[in-house]
Coordinates of C-alpha atoms and ligand atoms in Angstrom, one line a residue:
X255 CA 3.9 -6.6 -7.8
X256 CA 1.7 -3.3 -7.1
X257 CA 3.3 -1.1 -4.9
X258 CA 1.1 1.2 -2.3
X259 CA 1.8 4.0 -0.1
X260 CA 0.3 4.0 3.0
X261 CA 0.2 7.3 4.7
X262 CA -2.3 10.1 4.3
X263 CA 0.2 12.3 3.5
X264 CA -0.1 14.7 0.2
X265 CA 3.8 15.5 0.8
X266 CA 4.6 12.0 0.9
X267 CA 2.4 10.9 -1.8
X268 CA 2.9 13.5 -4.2
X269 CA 7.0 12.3 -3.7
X270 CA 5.5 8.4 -4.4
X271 CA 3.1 9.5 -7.5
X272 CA 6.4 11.6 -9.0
X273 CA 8.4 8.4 -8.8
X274 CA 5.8 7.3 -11.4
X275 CA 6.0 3.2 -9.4
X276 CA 3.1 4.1 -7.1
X277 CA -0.1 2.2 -7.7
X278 CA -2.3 2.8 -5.1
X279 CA -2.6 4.3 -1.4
X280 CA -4.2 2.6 2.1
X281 CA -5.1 5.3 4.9
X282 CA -6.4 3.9 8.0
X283 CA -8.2 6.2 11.2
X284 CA -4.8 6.7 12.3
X285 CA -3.1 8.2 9.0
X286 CA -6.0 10.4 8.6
X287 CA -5.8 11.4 12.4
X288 CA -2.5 12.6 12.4
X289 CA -3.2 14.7 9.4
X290 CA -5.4 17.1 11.3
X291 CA -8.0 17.9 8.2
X292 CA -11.2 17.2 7.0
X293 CA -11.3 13.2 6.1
X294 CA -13.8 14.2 2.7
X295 CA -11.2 17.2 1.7
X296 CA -8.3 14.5 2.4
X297 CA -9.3 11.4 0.7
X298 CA -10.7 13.7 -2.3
X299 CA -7.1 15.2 -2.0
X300 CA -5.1 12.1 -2.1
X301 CA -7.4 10.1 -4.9
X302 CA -6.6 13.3 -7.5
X303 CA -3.0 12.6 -6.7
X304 CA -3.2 8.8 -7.4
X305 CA -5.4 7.4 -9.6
X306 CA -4.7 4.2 -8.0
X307 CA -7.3 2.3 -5.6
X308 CA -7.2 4.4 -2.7
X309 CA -8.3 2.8 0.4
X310 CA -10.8 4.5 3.4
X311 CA -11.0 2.2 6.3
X312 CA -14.6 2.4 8.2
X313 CA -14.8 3.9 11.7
X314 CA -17.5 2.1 13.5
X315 CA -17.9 -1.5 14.2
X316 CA -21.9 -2.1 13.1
X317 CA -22.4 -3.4 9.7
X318 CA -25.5 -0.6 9.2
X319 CA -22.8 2.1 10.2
X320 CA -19.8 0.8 7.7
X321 CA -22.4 0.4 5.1
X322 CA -23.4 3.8 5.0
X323 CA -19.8 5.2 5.8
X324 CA -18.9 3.2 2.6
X325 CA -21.6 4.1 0.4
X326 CA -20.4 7.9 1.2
X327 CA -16.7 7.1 1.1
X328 CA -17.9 5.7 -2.9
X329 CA -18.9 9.0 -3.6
X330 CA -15.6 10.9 -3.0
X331 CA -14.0 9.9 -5.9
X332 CA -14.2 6.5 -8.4
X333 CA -11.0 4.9 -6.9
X334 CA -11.9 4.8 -3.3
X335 CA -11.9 1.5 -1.8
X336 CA -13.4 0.7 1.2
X337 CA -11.4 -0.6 4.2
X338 CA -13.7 -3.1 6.4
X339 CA -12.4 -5.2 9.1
X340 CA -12.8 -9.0 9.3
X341 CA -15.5 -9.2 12.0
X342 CA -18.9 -10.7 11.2
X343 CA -20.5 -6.8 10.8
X344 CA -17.4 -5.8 8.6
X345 CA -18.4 -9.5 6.3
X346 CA -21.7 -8.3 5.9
X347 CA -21.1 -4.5 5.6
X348 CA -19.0 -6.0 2.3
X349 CA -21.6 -8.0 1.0
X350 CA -23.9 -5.0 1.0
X351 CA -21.6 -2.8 -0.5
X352 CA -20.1 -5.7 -3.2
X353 CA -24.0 -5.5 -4.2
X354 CA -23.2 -1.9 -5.1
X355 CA -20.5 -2.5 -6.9
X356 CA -18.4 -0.6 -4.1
X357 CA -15.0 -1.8 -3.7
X358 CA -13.7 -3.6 -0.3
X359 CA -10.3 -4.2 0.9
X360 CA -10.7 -6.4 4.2
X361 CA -8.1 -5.4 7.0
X362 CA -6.7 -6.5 10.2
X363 CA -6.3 -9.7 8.9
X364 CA -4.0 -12.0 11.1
X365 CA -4.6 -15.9 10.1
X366 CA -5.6 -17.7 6.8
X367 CA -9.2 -18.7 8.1
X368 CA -10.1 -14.9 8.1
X369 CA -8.1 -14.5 4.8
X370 CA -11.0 -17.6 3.3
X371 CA -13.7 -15.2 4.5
X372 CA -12.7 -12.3 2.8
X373 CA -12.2 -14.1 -0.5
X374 CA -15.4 -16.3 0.0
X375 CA -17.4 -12.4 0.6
X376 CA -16.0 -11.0 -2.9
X377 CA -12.9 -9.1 -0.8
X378 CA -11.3 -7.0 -3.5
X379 CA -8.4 -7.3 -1.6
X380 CA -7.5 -9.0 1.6
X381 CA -4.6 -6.9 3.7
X382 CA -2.7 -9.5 6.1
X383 CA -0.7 -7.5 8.8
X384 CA 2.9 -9.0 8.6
X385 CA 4.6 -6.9 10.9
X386 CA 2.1 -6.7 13.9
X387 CA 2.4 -10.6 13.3
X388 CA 5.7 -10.8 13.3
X389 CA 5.5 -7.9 16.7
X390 CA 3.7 -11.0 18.3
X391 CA 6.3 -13.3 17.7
X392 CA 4.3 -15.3 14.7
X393 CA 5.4 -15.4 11.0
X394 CA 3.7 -12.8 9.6
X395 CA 5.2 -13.8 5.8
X396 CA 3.8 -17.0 5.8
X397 CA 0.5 -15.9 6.5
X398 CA 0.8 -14.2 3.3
X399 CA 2.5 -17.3 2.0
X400 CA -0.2 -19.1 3.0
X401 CA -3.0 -17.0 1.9
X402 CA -1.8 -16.9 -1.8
X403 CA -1.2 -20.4 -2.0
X404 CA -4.9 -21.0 -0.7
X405 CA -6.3 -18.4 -2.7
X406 CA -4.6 -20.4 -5.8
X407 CA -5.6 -23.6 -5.0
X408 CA -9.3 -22.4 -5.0
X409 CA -9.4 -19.6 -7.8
X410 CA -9.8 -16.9 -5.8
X411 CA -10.1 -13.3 -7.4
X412 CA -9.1 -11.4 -4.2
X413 CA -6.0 -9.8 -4.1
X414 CA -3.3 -10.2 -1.9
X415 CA -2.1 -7.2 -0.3
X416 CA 0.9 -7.6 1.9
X417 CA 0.3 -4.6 5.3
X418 CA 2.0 -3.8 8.2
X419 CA 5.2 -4.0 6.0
X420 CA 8.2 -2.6 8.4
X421 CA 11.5 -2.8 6.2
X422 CA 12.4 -3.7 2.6
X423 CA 12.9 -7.1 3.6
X424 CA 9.4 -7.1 4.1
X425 CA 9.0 -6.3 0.8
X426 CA 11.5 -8.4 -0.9
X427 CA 9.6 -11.5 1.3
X428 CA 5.7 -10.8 0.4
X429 CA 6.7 -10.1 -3.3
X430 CA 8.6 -13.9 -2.8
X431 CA 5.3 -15.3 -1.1
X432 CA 3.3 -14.2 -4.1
X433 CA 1.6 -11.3 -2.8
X434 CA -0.1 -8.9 -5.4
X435 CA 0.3 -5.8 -4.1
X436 CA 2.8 -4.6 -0.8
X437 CA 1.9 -1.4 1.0
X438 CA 4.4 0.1 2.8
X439 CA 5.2 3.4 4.8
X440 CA 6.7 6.4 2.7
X441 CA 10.1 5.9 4.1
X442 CA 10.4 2.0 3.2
X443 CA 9.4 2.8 -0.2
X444 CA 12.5 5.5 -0.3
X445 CA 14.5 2.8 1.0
X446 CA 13.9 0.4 -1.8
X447 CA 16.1 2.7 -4.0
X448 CA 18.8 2.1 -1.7
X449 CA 22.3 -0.1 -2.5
X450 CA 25.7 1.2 -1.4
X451 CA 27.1 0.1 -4.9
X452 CA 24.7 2.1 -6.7
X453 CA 25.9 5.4 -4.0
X454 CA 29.0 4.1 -4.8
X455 CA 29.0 3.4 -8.8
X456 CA 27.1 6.6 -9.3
X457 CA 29.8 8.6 -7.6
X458 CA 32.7 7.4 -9.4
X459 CA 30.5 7.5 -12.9
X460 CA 29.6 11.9 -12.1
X461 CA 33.5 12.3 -11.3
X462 CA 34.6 10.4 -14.2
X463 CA 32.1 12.7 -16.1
X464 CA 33.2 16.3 -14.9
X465 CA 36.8 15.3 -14.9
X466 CA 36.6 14.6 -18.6
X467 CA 34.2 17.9 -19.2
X468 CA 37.1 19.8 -17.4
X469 CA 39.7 18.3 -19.2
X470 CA 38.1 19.1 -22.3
X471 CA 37.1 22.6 -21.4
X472 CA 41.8 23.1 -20.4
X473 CA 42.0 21.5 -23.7
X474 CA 40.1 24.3 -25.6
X475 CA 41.3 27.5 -24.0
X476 CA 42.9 30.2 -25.5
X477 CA 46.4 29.9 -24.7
Ligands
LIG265 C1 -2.8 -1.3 6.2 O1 -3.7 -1.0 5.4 C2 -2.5 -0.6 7.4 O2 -2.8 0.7 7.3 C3 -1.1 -0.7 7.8 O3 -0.3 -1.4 6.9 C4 -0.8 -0.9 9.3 O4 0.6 -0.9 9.5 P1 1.2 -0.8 10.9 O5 1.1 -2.1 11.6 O6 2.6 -0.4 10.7 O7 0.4 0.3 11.7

């Protein structure tokens, strides 16, 4: 499973990237908003630090405007991706840009029917939003589930990329479903290296380890 960051933040991806486990990155409007800079500077920014597909979501809803957004966005750097929703102008806005050879990653996704479309319009990847589902009281997992099982059945080269992940269980569950790739805030990625026994372990092992160097260190001194 891929793992993405997904934040427009240079602190918190340049963390991820040093991990050396970070494949990619999504922004959306609101990542970039809350960054306060220029989006170009930004993305340009973020795609030097990961190599990784690095996703720019659209910000207008007419297919002429998100095909020339994306056609720009291409330019930034090789590893942008453009972020289209699943709305009729966002479907053909990726068929124009597909015809360019400019990746899309189709988002807001919230049922399988939409998840068909994307695949059917040559999505790169398809992002289902499991925690707003799950927010709204549906199953936001088995959407994802469902979508890879779907996308098997029919050969589909889109890839899966679990969003709106929440919590490590999150993660744990999409990678279960079959997802391909789970993007995740910074701060659920941190969490992943988290197990009390491994605190735990790790503690005893360094005290085991200096009382030994200072028993050592009394063995050799001058008396
Ligand atoms: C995905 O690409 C979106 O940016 C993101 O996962 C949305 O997550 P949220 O529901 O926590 O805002």
């Amino acid at each position: 499973m891929e793992f993405f960051v997904d934040t427009a933040s240079i602190t918190e991806i340049r963390t991820a990237q040093s991990w050396g486990i970070l494949d990619g990155v999504t922004t959306n409007p609101t990542h970039v908003a809350r960054e306060g800079r220029d989006h170009k500077e930004l993305i340009q920014e973020i795609c030097a630090i990961c190599p990784g597909p690095v996703s720019v979501e659209t910000t207008v809803a007419d297919a002429e405007g998100m095909i020339g957004e994306g056609e720009t966005f291409a330019t930034w750097a090789p590893n942008v991706v453009v972020k289209v929703p699943v709305t009729p102008e966002g479907i053909r806005a990726l068929r124009a840009l597909r015809a360019k050879d400019i990746r899309c990653n189709v988002t807001l996704v919230f049922s399988l029917p939409q998840a068909l479309i994307a695949a059917k319009a040559g999505a790169a990847y398809v992002s289902p939003f499991v925690g707003r589902l799950d927010d709204n009281g549906a199953d936001g997992i088995q959407l994802v589930r469902d979508i890879c099982a779907a996308y098997r059945h029919y050969g589909f080269e889109t890839r899966v990329l679990a969003a709106s992940l929440r919590h490590p269980v999150h993660v744990v569950h999409a990678a279960l479903a079959g997802a391909h790739v789970a993007t995740m805030p910074f701060k659920v990625m941190e969490q992943l290296f988290n197990h009390p026994l491994t605190a735990i372990g790790l503690e005893k092992f360094l005290a085991d380890a200096r009382a030994l160097q200072a028993a050592l260190e009394t063995r050799r001194a001058p008396v």
